[in-house]
PDB file of C-alpha atoms in Angstrom:
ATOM      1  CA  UNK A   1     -40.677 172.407  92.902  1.00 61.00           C
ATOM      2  CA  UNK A   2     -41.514 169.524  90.046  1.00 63.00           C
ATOM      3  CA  UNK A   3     -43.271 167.147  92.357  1.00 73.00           C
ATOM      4  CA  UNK A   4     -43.133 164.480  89.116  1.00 74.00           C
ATOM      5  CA  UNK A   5     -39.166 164.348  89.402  1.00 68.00           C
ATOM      6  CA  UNK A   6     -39.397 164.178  93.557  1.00 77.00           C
ATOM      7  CA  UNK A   7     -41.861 161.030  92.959  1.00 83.00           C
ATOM      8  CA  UNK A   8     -39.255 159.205  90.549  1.00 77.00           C
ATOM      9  CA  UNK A   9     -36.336 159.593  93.505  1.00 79.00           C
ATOM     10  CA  UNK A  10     -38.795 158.518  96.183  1.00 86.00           C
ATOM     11  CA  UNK A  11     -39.787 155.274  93.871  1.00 88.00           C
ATOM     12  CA  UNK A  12     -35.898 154.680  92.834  1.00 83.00           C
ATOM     13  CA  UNK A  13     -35.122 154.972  96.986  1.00 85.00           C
ATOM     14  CA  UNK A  14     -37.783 152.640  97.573  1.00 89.00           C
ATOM     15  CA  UNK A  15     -36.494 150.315  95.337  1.00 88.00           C
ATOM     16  CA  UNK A  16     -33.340 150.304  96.034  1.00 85.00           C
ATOM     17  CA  UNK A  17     -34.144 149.756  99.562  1.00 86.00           C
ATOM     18  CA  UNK A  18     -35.812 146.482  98.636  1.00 89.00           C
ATOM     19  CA  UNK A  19     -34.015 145.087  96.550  1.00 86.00           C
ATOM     20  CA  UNK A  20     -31.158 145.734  99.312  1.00 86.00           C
ATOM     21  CA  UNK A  21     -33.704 143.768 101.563  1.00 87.00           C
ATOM     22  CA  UNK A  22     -34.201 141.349  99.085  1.00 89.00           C
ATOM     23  CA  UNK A  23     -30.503 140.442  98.570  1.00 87.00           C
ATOM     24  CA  UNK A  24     -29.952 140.429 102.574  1.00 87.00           C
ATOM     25  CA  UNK A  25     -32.860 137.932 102.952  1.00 89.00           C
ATOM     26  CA  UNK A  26     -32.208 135.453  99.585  1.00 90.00           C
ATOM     27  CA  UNK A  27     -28.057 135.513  99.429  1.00 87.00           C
ATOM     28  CA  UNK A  28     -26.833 136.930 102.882  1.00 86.00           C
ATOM     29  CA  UNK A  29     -24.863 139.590 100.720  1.00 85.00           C
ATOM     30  CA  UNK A  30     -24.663 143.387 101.415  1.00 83.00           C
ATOM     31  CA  UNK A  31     -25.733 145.246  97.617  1.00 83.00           C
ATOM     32  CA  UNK A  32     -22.814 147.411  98.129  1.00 81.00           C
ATOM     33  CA  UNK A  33     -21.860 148.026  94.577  1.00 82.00           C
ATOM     34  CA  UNK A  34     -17.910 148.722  94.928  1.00 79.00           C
ATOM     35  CA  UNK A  35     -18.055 144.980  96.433  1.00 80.00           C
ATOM     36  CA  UNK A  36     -19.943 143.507  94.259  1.00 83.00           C
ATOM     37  CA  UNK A  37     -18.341 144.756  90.888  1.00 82.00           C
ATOM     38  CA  UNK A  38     -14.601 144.717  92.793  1.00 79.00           C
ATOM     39  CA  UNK A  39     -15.047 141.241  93.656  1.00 80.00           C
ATOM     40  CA  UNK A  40     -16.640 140.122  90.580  1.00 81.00           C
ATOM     41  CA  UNK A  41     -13.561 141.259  88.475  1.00 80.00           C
ATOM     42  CA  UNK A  42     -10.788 140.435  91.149  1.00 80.00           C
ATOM     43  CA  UNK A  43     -11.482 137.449  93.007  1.00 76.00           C
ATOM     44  CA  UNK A  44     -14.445 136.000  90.674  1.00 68.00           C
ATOM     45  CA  UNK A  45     -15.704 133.717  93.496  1.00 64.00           C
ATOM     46  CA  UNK A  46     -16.384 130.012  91.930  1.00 72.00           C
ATOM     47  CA  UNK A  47     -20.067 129.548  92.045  1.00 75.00           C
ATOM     48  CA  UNK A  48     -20.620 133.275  93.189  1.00 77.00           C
ATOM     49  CA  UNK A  49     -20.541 134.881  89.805  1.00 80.00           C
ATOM     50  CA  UNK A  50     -23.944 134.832  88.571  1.00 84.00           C
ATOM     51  CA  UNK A  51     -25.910 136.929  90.860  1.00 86.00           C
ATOM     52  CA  UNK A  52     -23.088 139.372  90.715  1.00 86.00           C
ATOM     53  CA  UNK A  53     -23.403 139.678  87.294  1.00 87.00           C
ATOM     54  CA  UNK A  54     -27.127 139.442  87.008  1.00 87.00           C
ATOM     55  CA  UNK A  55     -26.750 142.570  89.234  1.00 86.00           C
ATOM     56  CA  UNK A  56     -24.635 144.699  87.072  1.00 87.00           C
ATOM     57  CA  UNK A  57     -26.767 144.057  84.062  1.00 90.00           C
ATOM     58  CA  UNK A  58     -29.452 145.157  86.276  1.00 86.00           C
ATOM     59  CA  UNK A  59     -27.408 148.370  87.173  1.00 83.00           C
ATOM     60  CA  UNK A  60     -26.595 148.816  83.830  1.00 84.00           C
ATOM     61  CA  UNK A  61     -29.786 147.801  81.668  1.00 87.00           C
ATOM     62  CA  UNK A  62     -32.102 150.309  83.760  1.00 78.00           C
ATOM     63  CA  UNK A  63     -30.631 153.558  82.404  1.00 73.00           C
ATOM     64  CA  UNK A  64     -30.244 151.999  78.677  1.00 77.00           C
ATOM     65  CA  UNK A  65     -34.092 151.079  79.083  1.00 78.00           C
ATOM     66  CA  UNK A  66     -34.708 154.459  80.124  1.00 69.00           C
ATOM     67  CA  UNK A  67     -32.098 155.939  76.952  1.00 69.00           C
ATOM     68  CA  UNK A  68     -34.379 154.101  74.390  1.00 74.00           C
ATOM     69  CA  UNK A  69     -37.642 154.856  75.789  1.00 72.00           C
ATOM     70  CA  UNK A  70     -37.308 158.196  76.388  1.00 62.00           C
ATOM     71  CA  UNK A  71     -39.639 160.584  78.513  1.00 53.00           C
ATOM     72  CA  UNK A  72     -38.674 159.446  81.744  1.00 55.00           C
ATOM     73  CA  UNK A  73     -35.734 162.093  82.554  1.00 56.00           C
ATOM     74  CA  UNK A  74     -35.831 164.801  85.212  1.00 55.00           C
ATOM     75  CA  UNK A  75     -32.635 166.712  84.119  1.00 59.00           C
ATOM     76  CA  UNK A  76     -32.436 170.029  85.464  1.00 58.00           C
ATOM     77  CA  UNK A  77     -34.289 172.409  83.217  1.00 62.00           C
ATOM     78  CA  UNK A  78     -34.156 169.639  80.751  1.00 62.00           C
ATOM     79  CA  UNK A  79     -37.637 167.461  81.674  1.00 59.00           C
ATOM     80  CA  UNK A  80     -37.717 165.773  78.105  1.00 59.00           C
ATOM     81  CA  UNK A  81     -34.418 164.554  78.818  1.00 59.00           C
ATOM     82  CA  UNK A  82     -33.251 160.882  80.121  1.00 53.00           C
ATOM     83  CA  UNK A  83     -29.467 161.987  80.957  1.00 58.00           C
ATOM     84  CA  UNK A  84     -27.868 165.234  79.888  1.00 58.00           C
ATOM     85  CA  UNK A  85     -24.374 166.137  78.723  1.00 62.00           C
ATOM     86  CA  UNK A  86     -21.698 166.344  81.431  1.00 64.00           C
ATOM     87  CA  UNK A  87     -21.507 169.877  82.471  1.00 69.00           C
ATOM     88  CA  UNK A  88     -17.448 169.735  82.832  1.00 72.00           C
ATOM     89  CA  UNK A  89     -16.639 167.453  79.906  1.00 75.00           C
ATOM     90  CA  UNK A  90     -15.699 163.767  79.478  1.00 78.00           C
ATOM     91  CA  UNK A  91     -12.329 164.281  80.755  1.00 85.00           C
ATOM     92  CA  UNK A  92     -13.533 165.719  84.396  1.00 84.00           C
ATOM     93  CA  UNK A  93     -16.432 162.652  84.680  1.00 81.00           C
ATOM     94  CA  UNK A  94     -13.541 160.493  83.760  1.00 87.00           C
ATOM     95  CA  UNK A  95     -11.050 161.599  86.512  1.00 90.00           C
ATOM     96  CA  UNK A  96     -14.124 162.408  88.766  1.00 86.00           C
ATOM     97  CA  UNK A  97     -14.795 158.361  88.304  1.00 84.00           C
ATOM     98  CA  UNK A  98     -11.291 157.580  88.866  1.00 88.00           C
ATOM     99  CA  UNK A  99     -11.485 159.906  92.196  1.00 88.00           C
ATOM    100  CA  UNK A 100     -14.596 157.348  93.071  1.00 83.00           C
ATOM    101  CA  UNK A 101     -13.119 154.406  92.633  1.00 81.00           C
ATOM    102  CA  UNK A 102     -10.117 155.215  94.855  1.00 85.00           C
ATOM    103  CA  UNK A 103     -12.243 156.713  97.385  1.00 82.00           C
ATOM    104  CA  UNK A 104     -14.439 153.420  97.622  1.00 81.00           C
ATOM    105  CA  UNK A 105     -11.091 151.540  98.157  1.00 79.00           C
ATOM    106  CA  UNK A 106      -9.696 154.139 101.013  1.00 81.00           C
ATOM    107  CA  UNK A 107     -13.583 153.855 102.427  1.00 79.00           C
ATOM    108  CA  UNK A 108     -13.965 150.333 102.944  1.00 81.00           C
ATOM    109  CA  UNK A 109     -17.453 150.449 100.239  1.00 80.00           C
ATOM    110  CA  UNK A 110     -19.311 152.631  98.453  1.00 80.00           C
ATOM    111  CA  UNK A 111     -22.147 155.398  99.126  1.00 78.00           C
ATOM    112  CA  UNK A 112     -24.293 152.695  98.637  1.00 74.00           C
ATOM    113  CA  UNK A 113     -23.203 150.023 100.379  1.00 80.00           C
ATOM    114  CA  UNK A 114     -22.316 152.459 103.679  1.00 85.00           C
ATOM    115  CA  UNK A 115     -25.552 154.149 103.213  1.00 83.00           C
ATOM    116  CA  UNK A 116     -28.407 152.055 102.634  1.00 84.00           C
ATOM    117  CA  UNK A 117     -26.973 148.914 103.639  1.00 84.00           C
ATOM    118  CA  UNK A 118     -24.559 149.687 106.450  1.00 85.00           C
ATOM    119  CA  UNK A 119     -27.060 152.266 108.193  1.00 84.00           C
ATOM    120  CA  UNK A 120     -29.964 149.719 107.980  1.00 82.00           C
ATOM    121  CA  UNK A 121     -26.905 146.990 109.613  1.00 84.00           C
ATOM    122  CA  UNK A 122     -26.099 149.511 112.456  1.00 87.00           C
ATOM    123  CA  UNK A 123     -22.636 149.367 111.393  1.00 88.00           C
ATOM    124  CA  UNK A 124     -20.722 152.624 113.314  1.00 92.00           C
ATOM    125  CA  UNK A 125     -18.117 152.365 110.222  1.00 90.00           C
ATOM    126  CA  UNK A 126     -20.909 153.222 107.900  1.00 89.00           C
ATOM    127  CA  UNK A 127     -22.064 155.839 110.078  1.00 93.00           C
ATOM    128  CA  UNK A 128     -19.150 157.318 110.242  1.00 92.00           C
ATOM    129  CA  UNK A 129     -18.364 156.721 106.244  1.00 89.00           C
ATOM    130  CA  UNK A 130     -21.822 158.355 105.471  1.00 89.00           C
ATOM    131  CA  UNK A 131     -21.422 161.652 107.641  1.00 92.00           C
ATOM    132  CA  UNK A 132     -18.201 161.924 106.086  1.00 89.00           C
ATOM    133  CA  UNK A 133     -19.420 161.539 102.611  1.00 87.00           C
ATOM    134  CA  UNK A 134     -22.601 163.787 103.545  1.00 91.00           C
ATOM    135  CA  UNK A 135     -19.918 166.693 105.015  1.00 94.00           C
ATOM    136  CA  UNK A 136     -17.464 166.104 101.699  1.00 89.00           C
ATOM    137  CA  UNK A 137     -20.669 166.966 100.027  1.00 89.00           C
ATOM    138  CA  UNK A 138     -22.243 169.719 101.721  1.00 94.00           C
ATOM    139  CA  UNK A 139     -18.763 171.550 101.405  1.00 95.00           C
ATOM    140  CA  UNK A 140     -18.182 171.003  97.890  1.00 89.00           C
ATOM    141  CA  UNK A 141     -21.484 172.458  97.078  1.00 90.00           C
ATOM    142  CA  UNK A 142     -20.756 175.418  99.429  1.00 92.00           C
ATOM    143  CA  UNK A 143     -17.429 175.894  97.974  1.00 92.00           C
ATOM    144  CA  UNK A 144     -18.649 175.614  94.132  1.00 87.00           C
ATOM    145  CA  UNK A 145     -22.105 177.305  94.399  1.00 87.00           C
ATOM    146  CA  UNK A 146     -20.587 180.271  96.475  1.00 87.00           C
ATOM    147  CA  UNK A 147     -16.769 180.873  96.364  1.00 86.00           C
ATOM    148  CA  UNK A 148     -15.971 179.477  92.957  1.00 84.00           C
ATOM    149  CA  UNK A 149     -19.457 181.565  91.857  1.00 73.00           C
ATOM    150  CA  UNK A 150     -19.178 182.076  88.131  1.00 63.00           C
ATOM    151  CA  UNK A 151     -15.664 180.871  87.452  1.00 62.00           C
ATOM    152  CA  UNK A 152     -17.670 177.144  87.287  1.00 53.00           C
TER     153      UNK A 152
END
C-alpha cells in the first residue's frame, strides 16, 4: 500500500472539511460545488459573486499549481505523475461529465455538497443522496472489475 499517496487524500479530506467549516462559519453558505458554480452562472446573485468565484479559481488553480510543479501525483502505477490520461478517451470523460451534471440536477447537489456538507448538517436528504451515490458506486465497480473483466 503507498502510505505517501494515503497521506495526500487524508490532508485533501482534511482540508476540504475546513474549508467547508470555514465557509459555514464566515458566509452561512453550504461549499456544495454544483450550487455554487450553478448559481454563479444562472442566477449571478448581485453582491454574491465574488466569493463564488474566488472559489472556483480556488477549485481550479490547485490542480494547475500541482500541473506546473510537478511531483506531487499519486496516479496509479504512475507516482511521477500529477494527472494521467483518461483511460476511456476524451469523448467518455466528456459524456461521463455530462452524466454528472444531470445527475447533480436530478440529486438536489453534488457528492460534495451531500457528503461533506449535508452529513456534517444532519440532513436525511443527504443521507439518503450519499448511500445512493456510495451503492451506484460499489456496483459499478463490481460490474466493471468483474463481469465486464477484460472487455474494459
Amino acid at each position: 500500500m503507498d502510505f505517501t499517496a494515503s497521506f495526500q487524500g487524508l490532508i485533501g479530506g482534511v482540508l476540504i472539511g475546513l474549508s467547508a467549516t470555514w465557509l459555514m462559519a464566515t458566509l452561512g453558505r453550504i461549499a456544495g460545488i454544483s450550487g455554487i458554480i450553478g448559481t454563479l452562472i444562472t442566477t449571478r446573485p448581485k453582491g454574491d459573486s465574488a466569493w463564488r468565484l474566488a472559489f472556483v479559481l480556488g477549485l481550479v488553480s490547485g490542480p494547475a499549481v500541482a500541473l506546473f510543479i510537478g511531483g506531487l501525483g499519486n496516479v496509479v502505477n504512475s507516482p511521477g505523475e500529477v494527472i494521467g490520461q483518461p483511460s476511456g478517451g476524451v469523448p467518455l470523460m466528456l459524456v461521463a461529465g455530462l452524466l454528472v451534471g444531470l445527475g447533480t440536477g436530478l440529486g438536489s447537489g453534488c457528492t460534495s455538497g451531500h457528503g461533506v456538507c449535508g452529513l456534517a448538517r444532519l440532513s436525511m436528504r443527504s443521507l439518503v443522496a450519499t448511500v445512493t451515490f456510495l451503492i451506484a458506486a460499489i456496483i459499478t465497480v463490481f460490474v466493471v472489475r468483474h463481469v465486464m473483466g477484460d472487455i474494459v
